PDB file of C-alpha atoms in Angstrom:
ATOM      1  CA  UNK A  22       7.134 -16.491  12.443  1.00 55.00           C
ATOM      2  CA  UNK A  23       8.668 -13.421  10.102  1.00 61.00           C
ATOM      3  CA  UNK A  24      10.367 -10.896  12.245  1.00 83.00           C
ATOM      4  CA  UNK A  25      11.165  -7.649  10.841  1.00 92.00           C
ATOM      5  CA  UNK A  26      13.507  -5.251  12.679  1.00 96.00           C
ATOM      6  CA  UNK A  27      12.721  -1.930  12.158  1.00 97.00           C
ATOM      7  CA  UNK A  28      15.345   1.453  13.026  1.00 97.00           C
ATOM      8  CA  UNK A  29      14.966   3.808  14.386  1.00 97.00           C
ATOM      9  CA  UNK A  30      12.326   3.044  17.425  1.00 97.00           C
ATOM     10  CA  UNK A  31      12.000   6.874  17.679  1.00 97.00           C
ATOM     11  CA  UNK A  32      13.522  10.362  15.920  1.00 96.00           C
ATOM     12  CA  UNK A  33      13.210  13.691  17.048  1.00 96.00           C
ATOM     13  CA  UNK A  34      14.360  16.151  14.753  1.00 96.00           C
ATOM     14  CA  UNK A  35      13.847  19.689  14.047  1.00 96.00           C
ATOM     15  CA  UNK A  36      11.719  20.689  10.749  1.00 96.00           C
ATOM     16  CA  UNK A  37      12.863  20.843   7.727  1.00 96.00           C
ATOM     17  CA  UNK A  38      15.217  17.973   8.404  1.00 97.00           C
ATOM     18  CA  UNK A  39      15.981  14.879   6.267  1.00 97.00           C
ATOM     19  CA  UNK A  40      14.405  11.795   8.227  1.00 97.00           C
ATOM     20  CA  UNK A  41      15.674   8.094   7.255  1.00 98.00           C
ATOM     21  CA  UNK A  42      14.062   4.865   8.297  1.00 98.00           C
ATOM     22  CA  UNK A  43      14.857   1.078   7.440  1.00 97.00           C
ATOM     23  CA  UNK A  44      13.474  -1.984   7.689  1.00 98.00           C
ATOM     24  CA  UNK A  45      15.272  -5.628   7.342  1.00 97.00           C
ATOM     25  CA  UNK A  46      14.363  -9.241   7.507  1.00 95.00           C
ATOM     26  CA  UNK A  47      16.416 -12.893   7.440  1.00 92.00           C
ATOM     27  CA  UNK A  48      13.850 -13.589   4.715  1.00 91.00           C
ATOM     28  CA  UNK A  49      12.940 -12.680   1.619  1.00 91.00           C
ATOM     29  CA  UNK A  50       9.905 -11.172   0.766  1.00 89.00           C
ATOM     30  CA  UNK A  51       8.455 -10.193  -2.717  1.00 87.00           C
ATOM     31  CA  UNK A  52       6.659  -7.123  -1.138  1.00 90.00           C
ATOM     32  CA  UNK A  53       7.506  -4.153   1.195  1.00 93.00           C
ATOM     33  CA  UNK A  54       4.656  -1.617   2.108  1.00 95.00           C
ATOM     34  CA  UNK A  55       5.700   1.178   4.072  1.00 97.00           C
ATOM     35  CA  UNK A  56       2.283   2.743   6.282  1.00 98.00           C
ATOM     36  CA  UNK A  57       1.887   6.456   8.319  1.00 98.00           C
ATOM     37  CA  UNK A  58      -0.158   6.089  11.376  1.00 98.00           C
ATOM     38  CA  UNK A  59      -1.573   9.366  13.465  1.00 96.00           C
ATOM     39  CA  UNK A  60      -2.553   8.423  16.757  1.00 93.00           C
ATOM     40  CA  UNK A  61      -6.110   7.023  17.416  1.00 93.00           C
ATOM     41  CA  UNK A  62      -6.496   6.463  13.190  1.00 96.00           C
ATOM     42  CA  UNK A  63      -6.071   3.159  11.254  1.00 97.00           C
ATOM     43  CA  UNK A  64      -2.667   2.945   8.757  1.00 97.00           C
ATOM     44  CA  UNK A  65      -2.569   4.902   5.584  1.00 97.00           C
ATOM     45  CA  UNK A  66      -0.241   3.115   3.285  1.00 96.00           C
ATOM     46  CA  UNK A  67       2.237   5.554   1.871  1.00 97.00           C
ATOM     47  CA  UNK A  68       3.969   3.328  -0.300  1.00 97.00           C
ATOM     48  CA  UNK A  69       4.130  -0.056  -2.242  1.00 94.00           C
ATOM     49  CA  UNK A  70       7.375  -1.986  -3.744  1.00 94.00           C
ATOM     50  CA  UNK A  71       7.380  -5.039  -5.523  1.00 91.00           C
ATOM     51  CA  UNK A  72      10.664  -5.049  -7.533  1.00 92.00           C
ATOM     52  CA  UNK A  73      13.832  -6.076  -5.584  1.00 93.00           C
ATOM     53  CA  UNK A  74      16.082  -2.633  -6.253  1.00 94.00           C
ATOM     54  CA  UNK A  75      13.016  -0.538  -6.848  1.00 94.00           C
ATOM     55  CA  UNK A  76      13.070   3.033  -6.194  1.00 96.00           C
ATOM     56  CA  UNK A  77       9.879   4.769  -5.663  1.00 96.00           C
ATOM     57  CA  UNK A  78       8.789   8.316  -4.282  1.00 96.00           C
ATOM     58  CA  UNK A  79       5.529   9.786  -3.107  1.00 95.00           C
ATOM     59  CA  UNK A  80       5.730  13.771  -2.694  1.00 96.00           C
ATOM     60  CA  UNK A  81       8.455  14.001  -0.156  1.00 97.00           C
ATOM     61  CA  UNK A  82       8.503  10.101   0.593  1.00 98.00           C
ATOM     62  CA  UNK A  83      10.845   7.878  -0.954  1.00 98.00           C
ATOM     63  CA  UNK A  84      11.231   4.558  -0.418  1.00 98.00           C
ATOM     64  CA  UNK A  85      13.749   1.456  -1.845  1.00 97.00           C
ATOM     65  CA  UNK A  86      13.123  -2.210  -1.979  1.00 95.00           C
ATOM     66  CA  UNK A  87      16.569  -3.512  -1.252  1.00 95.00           C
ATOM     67  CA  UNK A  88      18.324  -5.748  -4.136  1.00 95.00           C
ATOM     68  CA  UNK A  89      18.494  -8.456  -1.620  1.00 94.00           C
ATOM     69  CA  UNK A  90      14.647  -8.640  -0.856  1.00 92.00           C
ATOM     70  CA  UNK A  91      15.718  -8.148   2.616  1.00 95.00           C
ATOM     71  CA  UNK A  92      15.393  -4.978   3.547  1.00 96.00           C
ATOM     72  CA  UNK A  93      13.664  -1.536   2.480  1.00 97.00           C
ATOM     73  CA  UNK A  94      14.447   2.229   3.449  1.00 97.00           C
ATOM     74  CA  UNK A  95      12.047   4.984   4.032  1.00 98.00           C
ATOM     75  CA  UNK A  96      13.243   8.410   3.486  1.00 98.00           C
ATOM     76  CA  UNK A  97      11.279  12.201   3.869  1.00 98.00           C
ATOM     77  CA  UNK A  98      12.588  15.248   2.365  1.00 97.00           C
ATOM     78  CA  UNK A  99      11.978  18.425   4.021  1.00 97.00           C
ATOM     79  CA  UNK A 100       9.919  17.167   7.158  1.00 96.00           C
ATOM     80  CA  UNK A 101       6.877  18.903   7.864  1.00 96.00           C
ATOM     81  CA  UNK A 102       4.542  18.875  11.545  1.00 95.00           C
ATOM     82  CA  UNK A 103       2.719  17.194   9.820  1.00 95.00           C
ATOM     83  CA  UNK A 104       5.069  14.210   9.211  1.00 97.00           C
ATOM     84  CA  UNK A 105       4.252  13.408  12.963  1.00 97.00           C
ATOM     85  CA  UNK A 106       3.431  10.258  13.465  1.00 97.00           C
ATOM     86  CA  UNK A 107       4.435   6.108  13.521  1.00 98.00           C
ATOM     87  CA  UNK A 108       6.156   4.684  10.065  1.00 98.00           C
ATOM     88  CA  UNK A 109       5.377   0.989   9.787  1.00 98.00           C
ATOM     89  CA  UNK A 110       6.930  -1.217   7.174  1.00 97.00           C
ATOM     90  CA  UNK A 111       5.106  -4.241   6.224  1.00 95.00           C
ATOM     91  CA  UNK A 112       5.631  -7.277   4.155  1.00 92.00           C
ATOM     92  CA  UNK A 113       3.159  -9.620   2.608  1.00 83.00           C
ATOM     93  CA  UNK A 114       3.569 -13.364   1.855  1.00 68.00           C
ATOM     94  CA  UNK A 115       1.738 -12.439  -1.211  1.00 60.00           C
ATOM     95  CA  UNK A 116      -2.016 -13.465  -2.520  1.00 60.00           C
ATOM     96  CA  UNK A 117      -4.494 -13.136   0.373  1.00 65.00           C
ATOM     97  CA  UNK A 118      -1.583 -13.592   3.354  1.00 79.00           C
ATOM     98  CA  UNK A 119      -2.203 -10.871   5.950  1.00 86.00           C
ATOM     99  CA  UNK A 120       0.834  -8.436   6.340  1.00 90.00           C
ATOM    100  CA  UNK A 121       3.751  -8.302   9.123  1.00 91.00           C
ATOM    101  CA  UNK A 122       4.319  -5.495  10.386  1.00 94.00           C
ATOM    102  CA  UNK A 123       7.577  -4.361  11.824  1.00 96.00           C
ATOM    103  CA  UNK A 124       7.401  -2.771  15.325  1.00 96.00           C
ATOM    104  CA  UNK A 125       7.476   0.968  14.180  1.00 97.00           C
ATOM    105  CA  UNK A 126       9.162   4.656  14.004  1.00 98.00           C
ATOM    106  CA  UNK A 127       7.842   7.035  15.664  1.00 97.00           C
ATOM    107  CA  UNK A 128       8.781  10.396  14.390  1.00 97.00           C
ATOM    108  CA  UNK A 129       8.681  13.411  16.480  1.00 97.00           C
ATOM    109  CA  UNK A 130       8.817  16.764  15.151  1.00 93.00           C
ATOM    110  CA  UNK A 131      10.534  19.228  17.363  1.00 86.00           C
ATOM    111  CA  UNK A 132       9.460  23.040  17.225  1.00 77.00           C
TER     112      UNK A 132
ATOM    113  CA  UNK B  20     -15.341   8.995  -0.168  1.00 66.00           C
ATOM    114  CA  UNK B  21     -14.249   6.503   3.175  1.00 66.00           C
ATOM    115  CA  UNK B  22     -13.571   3.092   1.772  1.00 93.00           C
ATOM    116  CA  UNK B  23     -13.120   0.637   4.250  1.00 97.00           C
ATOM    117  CA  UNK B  24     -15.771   2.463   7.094  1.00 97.00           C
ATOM    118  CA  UNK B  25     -15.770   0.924  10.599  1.00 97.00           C
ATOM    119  CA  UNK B  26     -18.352   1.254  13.375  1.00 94.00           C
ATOM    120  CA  UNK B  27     -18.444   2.465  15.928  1.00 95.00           C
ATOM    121  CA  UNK B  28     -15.124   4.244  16.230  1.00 96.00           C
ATOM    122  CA  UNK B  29     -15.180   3.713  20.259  1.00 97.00           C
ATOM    123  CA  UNK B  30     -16.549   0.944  22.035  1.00 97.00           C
ATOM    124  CA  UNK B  31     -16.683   0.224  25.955  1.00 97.00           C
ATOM    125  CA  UNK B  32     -18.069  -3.019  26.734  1.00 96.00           C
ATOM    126  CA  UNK B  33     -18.418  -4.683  30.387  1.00 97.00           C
ATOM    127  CA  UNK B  34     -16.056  -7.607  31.323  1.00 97.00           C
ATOM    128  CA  UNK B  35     -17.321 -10.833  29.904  1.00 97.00           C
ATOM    129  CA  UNK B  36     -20.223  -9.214  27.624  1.00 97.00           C
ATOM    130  CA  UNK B  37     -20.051 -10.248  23.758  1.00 97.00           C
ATOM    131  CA  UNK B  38     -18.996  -7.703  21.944  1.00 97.00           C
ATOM    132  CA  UNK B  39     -19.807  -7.567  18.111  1.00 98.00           C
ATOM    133  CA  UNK B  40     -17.828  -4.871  16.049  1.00 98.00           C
ATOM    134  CA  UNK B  41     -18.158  -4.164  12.112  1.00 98.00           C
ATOM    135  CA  UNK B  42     -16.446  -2.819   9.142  1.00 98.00           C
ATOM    136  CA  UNK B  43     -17.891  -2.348   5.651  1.00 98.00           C
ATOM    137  CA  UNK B  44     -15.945  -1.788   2.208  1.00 97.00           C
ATOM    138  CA  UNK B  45     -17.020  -0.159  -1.093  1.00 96.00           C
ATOM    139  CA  UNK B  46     -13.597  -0.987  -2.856  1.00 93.00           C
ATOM    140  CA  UNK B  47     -15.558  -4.500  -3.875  1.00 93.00           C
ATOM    141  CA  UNK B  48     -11.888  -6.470  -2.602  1.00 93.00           C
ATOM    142  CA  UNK B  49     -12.176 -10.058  -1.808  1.00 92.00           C
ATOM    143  CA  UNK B  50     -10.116 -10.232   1.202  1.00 94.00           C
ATOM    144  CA  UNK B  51     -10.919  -8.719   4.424  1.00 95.00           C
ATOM    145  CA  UNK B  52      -8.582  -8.631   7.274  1.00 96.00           C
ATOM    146  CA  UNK B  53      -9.123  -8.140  11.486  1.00 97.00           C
ATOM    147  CA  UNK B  54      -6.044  -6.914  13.071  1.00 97.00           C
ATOM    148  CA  UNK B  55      -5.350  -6.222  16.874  1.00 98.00           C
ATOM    149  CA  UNK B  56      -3.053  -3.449  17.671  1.00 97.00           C
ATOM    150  CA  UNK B  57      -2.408  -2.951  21.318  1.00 96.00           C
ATOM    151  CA  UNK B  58      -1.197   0.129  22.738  1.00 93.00           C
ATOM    152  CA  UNK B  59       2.633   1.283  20.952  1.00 90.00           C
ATOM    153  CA  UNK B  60       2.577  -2.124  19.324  1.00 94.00           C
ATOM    154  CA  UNK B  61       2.099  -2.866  15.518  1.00 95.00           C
ATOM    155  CA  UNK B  62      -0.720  -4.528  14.594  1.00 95.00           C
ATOM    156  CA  UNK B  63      -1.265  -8.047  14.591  1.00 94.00           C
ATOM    157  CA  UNK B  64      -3.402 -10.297  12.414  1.00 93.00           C
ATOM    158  CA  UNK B  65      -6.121 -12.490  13.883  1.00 96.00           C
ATOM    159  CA  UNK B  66      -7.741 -13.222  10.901  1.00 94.00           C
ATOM    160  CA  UNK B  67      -9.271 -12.866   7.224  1.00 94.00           C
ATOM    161  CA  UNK B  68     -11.773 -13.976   4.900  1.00 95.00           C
ATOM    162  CA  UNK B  69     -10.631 -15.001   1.068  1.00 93.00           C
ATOM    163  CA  UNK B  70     -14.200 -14.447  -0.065  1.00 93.00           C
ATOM    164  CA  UNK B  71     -16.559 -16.538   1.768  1.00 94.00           C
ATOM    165  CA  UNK B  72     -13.086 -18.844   3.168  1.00 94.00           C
ATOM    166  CA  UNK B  73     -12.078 -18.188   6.666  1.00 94.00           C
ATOM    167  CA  UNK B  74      -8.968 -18.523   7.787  1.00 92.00           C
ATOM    168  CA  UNK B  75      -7.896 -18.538  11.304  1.00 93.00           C
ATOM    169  CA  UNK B  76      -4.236 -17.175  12.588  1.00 91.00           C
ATOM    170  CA  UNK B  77      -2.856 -19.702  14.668  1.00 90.00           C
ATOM    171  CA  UNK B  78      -2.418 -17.850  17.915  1.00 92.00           C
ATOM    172  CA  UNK B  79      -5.870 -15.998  17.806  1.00 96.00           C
ATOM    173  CA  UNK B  80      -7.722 -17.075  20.711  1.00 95.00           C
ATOM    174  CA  UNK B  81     -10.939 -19.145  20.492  1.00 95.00           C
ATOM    175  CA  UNK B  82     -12.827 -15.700  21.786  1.00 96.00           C
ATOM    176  CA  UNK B  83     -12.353 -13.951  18.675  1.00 98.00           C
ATOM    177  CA  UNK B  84     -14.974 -14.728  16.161  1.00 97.00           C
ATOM    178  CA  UNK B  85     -15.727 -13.520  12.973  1.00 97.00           C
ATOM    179  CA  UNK B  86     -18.489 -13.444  10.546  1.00 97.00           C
ATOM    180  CA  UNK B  87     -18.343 -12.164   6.515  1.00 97.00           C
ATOM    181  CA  UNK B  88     -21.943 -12.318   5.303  1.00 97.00           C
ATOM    182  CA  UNK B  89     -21.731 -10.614   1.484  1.00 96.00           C
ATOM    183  CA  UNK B  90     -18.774  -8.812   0.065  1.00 95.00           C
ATOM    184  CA  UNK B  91     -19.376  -5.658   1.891  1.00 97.00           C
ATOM    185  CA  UNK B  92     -19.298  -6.796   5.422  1.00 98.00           C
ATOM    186  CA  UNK B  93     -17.464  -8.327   7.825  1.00 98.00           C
ATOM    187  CA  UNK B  94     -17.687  -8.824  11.948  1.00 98.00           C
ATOM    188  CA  UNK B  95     -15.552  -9.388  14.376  1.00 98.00           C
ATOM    189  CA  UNK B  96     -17.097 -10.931  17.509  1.00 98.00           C
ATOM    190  CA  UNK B  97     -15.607 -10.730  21.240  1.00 98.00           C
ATOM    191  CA  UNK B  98     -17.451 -13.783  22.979  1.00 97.00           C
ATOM    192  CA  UNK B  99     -16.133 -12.997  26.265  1.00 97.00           C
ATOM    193  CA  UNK B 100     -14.007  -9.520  26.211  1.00 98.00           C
ATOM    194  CA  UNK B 101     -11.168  -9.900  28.989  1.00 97.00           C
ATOM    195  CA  UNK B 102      -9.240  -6.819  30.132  1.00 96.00           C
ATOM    196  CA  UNK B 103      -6.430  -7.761  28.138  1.00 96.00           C
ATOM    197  CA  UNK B 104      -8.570  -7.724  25.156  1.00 98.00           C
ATOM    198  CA  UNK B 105      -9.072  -3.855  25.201  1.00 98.00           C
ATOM    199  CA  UNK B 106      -7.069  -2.797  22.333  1.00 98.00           C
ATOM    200  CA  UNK B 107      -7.539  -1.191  18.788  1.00 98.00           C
ATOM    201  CA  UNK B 108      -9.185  -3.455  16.229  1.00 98.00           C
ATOM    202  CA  UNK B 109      -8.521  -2.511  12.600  1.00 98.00           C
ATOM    203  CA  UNK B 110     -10.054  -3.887   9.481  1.00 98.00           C
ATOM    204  CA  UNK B 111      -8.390  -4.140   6.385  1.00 96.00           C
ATOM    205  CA  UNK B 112      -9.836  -5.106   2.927  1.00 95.00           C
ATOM    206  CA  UNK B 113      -7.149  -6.328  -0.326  1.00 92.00           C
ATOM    207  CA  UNK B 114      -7.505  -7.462  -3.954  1.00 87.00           C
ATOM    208  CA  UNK B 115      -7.271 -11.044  -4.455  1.00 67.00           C
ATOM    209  CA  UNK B 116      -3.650 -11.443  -5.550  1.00 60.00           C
ATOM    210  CA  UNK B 117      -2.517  -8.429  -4.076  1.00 60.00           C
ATOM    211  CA  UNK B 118      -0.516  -7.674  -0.636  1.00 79.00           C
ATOM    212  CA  UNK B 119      -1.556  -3.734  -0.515  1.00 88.00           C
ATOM    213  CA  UNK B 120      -4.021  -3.697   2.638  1.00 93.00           C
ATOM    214  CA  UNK B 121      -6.168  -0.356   3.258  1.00 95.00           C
ATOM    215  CA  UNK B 122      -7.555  -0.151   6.307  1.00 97.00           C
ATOM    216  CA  UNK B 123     -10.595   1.489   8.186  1.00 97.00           C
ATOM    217  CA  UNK B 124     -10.051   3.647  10.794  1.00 97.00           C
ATOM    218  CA  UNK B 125     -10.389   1.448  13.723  1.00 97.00           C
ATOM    219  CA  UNK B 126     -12.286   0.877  16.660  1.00 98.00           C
ATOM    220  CA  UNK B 127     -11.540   1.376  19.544  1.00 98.00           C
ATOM    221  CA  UNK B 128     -12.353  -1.249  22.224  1.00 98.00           C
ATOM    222  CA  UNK B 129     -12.439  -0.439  26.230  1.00 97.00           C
ATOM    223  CA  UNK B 130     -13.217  -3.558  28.706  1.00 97.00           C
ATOM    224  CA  UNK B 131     -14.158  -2.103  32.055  1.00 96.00           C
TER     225      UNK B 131
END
């Protein structure tokens, strides 16, 4: 089945840092979705790309769809407590496919 | 304003007793996902409805059931719960043609 291989597993860093996430794949995929989880909740998607090269930003959140449909990055500017939390990325096989998630980041916010 | 509502947010049902847990949508989308996410793992797709089509992962286990009877609705049904089956079950609802998911907020199942 598609694997994805998400990095880091976990940060700590203090606030007000720079945090930087990535996803990759040995496939290619025509969409990466990048989701915020807070414990005990369901996913909030942060994030959509469709465009191989894309660059998109939320607020603080950016995110890339790598040129080789491989591959996406996740950046926050500026982290916040509230940034706490587990960043999924997720790709679709497009139409009504379910999504694949990779395994997770959990970001930990350090006083 | 919740879109994609699930109920009840907590569950505890006995070892072996059916188990029946639902998830509504006002976002009218056609597809509507279950997912099982157990504890620090990512969630994992058991199966979805393309309107009134089923279709059925491959590994999902004969003990997961699920009904969609309009639009709106959709069940998931635990025939048998085993232990290993406690875990947090997600719904998820998409546009036909589209890959962006939005989920409810979960349920949360306990097997004692």
């Amino acid at each position: 089945g598609q694997q994805l291989n998400q990095s880091p597993q976990s940060m700590f860093i203090q606030e007000g840092e720079d945090v930087s996430m990535n996803c990759t794949s040995s496939s290619i995929f025509n969409t990466w979705l990048w989701y915020k989880q807070d414990p005990g909740e369901g996913p909030v998607l942060l994030i959509a790309l469709y465009k191989a090269g894309e660059l998109t930003s939320n607020g603080r959140l950016t995110a890339q769809f790598g040129i080789t449909r491989k591959d996406s990055f996740l950046n926050i500017s500026a982290s916040i407590p509230s940034d706490v939390g587990i960043y999924f990325c997720a790709v679709g096989g497009g139409g009504a496919d379910g999504l694949t998630f990779g395994k997770g980041t959990h970001l930990i916010i350090q006083p | 304003d919740a879109m994609v509502i699930q109920n009840p947010r907590y569950q505890v049902t006995q070892f072996g007793k059916p188990v029946t847990l639902s998830c509504s949508q006002t976002l009218n989308h056609n597809v509507m996902y279950w997912y099982q996410q157990k504890s620090s793992q990512a969630p994992k797709l058991l199966f979805h409805y393309y309107d009134k089509d089923f279709n059925n992962e491959a590994d999902t286990p004969d003990n997961f059931q699920s009904r969609r009877p309009n639009t709106s609705f959709c069940f998931l049904d635990i025939r048998s719960p085993g232990l290993g089956d406690a875990a947090m079950y997600l719904c998820a609802t998409s546009n036909r043609g589209g890959t962006e998911a939005f989920f409810g907020q979960g349920t949360r199942l306990t097997v004692v």
